[in-house]
mmCIF file of C-alpha atoms in Angstrom:
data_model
loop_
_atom_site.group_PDB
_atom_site.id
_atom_site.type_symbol
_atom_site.label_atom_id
_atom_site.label_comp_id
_atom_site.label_asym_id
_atom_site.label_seq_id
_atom_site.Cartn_x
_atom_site.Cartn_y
_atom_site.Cartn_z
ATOM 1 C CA UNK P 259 0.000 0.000 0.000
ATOM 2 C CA UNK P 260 1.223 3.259 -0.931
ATOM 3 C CA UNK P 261 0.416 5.579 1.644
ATOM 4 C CA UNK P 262 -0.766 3.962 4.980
ATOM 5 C CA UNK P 263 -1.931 6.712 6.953
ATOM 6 C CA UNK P 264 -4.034 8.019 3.987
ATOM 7 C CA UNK P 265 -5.502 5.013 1.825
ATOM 8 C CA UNK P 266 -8.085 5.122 -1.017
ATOM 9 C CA UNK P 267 -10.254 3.211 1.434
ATOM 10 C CA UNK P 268 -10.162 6.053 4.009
ATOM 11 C CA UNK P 269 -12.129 8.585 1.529
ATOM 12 C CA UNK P 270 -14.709 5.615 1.008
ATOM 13 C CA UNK P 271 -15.388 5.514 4.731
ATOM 14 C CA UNK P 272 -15.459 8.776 4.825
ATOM 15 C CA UNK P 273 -18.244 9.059 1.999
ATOM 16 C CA UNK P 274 -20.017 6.386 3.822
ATOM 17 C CA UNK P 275 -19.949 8.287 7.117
ATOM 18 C CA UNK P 276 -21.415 11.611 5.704
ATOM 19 C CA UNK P 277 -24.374 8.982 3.725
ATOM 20 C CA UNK P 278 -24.939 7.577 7.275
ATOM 21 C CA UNK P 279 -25.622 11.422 8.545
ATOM 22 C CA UNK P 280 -27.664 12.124 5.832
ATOM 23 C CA UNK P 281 -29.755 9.262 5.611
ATOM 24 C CA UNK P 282 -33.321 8.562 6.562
ATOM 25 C CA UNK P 283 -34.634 5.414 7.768
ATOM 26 C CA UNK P 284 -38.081 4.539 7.530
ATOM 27 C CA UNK P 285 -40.388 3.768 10.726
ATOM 28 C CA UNK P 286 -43.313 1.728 10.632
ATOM 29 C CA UNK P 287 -45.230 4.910 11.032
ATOM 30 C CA UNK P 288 -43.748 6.163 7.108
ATOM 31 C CA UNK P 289 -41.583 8.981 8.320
ATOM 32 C CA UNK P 290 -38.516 9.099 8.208
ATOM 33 C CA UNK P 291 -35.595 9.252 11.176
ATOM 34 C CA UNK P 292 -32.150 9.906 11.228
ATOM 35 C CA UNK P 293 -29.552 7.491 12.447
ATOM 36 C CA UNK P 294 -28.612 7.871 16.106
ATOM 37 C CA UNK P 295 -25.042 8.183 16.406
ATOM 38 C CA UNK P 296 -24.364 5.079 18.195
ATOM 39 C CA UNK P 297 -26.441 3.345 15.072
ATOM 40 C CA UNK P 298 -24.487 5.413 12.439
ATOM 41 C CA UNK P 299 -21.069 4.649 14.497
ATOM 42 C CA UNK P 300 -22.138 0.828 14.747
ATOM 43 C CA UNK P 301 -22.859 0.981 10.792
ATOM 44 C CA UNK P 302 -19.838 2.249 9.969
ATOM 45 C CA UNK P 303 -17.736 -0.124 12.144
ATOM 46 C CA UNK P 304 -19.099 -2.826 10.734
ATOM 47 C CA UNK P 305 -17.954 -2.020 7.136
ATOM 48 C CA UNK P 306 -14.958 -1.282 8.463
ATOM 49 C CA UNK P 307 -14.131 -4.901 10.074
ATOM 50 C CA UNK P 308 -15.552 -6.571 7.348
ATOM 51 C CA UNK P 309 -13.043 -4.565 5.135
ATOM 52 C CA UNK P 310 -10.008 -4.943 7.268
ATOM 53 C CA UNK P 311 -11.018 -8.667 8.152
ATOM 54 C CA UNK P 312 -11.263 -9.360 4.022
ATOM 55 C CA UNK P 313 -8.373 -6.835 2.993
ATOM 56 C CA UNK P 314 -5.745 -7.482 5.714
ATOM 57 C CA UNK P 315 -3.109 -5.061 4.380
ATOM 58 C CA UNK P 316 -5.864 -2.093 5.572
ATOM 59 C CA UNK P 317 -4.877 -3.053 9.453
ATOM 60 C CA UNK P 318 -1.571 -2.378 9.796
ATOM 61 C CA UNK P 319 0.307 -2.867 12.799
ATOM 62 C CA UNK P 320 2.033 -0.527 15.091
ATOM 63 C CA UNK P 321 0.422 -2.452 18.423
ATOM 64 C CA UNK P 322 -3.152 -0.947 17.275
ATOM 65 C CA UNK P 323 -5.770 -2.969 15.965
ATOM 66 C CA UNK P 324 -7.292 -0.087 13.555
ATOM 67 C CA UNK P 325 -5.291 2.541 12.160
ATOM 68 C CA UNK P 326 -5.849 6.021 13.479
ATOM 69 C CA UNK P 327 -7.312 7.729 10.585
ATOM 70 C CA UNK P 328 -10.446 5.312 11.171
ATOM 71 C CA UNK P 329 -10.915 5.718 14.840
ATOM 72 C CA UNK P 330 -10.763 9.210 13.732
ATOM 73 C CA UNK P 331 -13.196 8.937 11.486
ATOM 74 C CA UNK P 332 -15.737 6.715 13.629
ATOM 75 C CA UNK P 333 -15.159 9.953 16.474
ATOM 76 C CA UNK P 334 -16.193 12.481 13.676
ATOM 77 C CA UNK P 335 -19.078 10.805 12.764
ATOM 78 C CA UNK P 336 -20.658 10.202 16.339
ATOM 79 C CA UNK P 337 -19.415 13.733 16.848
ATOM 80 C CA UNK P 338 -21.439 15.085 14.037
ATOM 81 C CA UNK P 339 -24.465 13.155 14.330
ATOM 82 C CA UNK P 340 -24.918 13.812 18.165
ATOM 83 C CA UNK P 341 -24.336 17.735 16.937
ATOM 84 C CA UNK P 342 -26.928 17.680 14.056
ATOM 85 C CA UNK P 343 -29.559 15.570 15.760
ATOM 86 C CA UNK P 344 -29.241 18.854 19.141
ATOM 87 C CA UNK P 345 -29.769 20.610 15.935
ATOM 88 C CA UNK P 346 -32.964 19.089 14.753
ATOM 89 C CA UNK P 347 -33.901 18.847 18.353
ATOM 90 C CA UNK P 348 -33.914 14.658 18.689
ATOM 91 C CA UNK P 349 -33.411 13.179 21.760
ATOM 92 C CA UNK P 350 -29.974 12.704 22.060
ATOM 93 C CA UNK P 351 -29.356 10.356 25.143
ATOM 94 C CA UNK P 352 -32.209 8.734 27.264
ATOM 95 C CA UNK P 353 -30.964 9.204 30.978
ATOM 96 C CA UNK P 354 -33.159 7.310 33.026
ATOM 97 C CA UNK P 355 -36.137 8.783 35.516
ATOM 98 C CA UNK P 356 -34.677 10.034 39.057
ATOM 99 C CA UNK P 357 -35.871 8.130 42.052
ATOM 100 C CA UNK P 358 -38.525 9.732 44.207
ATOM 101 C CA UNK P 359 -37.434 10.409 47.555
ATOM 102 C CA UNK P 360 -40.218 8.224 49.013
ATOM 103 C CA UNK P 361 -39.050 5.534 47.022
ATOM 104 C CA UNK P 362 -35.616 5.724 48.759
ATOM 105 C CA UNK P 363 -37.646 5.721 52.687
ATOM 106 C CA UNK P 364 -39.536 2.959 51.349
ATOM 107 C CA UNK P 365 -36.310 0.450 49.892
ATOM 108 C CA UNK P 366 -34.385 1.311 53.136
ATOM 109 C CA UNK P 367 -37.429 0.802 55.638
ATOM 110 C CA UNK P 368 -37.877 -2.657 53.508
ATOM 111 C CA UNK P 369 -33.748 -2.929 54.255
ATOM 112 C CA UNK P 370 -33.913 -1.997 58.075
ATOM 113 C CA UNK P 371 -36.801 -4.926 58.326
ATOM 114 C CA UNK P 372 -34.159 -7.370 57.897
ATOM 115 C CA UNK P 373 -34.277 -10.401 60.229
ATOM 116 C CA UNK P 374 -30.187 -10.528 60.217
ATOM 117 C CA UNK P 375 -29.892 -6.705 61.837
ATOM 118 C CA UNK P 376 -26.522 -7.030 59.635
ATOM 119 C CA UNK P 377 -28.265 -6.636 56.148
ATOM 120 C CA UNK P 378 -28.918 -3.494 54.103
ATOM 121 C CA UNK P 379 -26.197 -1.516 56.264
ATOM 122 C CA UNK P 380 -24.119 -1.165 52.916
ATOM 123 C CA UNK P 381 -27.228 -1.399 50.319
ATOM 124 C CA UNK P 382 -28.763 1.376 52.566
ATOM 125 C CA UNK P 383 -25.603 3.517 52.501
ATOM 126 C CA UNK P 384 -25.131 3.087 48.804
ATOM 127 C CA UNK P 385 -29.308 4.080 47.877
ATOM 128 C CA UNK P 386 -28.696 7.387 49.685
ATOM 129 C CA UNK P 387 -25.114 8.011 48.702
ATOM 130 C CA UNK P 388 -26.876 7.586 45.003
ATOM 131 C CA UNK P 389 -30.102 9.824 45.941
ATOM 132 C CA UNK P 390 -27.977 12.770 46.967
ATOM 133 C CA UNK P 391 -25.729 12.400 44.161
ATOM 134 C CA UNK P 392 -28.339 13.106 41.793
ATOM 135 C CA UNK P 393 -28.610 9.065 40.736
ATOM 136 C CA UNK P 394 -25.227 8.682 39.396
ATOM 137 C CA UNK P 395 -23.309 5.385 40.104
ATOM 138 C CA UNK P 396 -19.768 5.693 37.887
ATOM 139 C CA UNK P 397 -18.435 7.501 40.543
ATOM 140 C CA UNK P 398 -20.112 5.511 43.448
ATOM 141 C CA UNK P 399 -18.255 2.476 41.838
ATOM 142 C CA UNK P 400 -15.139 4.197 41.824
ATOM 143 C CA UNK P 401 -14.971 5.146 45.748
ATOM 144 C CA UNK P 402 -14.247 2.721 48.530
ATOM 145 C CA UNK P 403 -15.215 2.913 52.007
ATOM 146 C CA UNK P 404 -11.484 3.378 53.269
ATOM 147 C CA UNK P 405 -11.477 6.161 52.237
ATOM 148 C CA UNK P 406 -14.345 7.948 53.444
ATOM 149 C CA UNK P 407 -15.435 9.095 56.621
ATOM 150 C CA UNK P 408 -17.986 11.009 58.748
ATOM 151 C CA UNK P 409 -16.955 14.093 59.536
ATOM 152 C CA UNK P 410 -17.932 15.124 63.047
ATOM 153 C CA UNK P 411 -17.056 18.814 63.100
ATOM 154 C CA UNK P 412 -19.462 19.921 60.145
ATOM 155 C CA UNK P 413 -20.993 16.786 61.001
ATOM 156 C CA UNK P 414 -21.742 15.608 57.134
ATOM 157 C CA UNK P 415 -20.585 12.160 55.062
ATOM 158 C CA UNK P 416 -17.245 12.237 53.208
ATOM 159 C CA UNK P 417 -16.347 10.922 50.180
ATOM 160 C CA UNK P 418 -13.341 10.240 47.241
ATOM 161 C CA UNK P 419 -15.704 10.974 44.468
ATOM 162 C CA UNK P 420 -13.440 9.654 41.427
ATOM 163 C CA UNK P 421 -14.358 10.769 37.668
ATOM 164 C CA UNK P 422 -12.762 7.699 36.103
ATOM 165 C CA UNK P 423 -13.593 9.173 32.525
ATOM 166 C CA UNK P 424 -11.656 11.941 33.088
ATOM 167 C CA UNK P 425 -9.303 10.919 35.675
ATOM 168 C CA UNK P 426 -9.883 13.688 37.795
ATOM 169 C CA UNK P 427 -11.230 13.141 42.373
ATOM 170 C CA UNK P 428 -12.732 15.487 43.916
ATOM 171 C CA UNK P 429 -14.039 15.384 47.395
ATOM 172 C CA UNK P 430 -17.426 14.959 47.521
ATOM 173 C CA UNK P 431 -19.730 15.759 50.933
ATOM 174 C CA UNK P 432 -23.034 14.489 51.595
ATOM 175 C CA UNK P 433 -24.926 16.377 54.502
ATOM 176 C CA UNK P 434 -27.870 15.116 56.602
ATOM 177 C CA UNK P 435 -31.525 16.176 55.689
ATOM 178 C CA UNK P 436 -33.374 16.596 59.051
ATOM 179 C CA UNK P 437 -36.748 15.692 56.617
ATOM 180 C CA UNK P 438 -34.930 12.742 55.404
ATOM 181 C CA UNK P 439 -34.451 10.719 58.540
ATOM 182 C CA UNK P 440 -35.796 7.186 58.894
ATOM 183 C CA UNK P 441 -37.416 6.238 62.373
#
């Protein structure tokens, strides 16, 4: 291959991607939807491992399974189809419902009912530590109870929260709602 940072194949892909951001796929009620970008970036890696896995040459080594000029051009085309469907106003990512607060006194009354008095300590901990981190659970994951503590002076729940995507900790506190408390 001449050139293996800038194929012919690349400007196929490339063609394909903007078709996959233009394209309309019909719905069983007759109009037409765009791709979401996870569907256009699934389309789009599929062509390209059937093409690599067929035309080996197109995978070249240098300890990476794809070349970068097609991750790069998998990241443009998510990229631009998240940014063009905010434009059309589509619903770009479905983020689930938050819990209702009486939800939470309900699970953690149904914990405390335990025969073993040992249960639901941690489950209990963990269903408010989510509640009053707006539902989130990455960063839950990502913290250990060594290293947080209760904090008796300001008298409030500390906390490593870790942002594993970006590789950035903060320290997170979690304070005591007097209309929260469980009897």
């Amino acid at each position: 291959m001449a050139n293996q940072l800038d194929p012919p194949i690349r400007r196929k892909l490339v063609d394909f991607s903007i078709f996959l951001l233009g394209y309309k796929c019909g719905t069983s009620r007759g109009a037409g939807t765009y791709f979401r970008s996870g569907t256009a970036a699934q389309y789009i890696s599929a062509l390209k491992t059937k093409l690599f896995n067929r035309f080996r040459p197109l995978r070249f080594g240098l300890g990476r399974d794809d070349p970068e000029w097609c991750d790069d051009i998998c990241r443009s085309l998510k990229m631009r189809a998240t940014a063009a469907a905010i434009a059309r106003g589509d619903i770009v990512a479905e983020k689930a419902v938050g819990v209702a607060r009486q939800t939470i006194i309900e699970m953690s009354k149904h914990l405390m009912d335990q025969a073993d008095e040992s249960l639901g300590y941690e489950e209990r901990a963990v269903l408010t530590t989510l509640y009053h981190a707006v539902g989130r659970g990455g960063e839950v994951s990502a913290s250990t109870w060594d290293s947080s503590y209760w904090e008796l002076d300001r008298e409030h729940f500390v906390l490593d929260w870790g942002e594993v995507k970006i590789g950035v900790q903060h320290i997170m506190t979690f304070h005591p709602d007097a209309t929260f408390c469980i009897k």
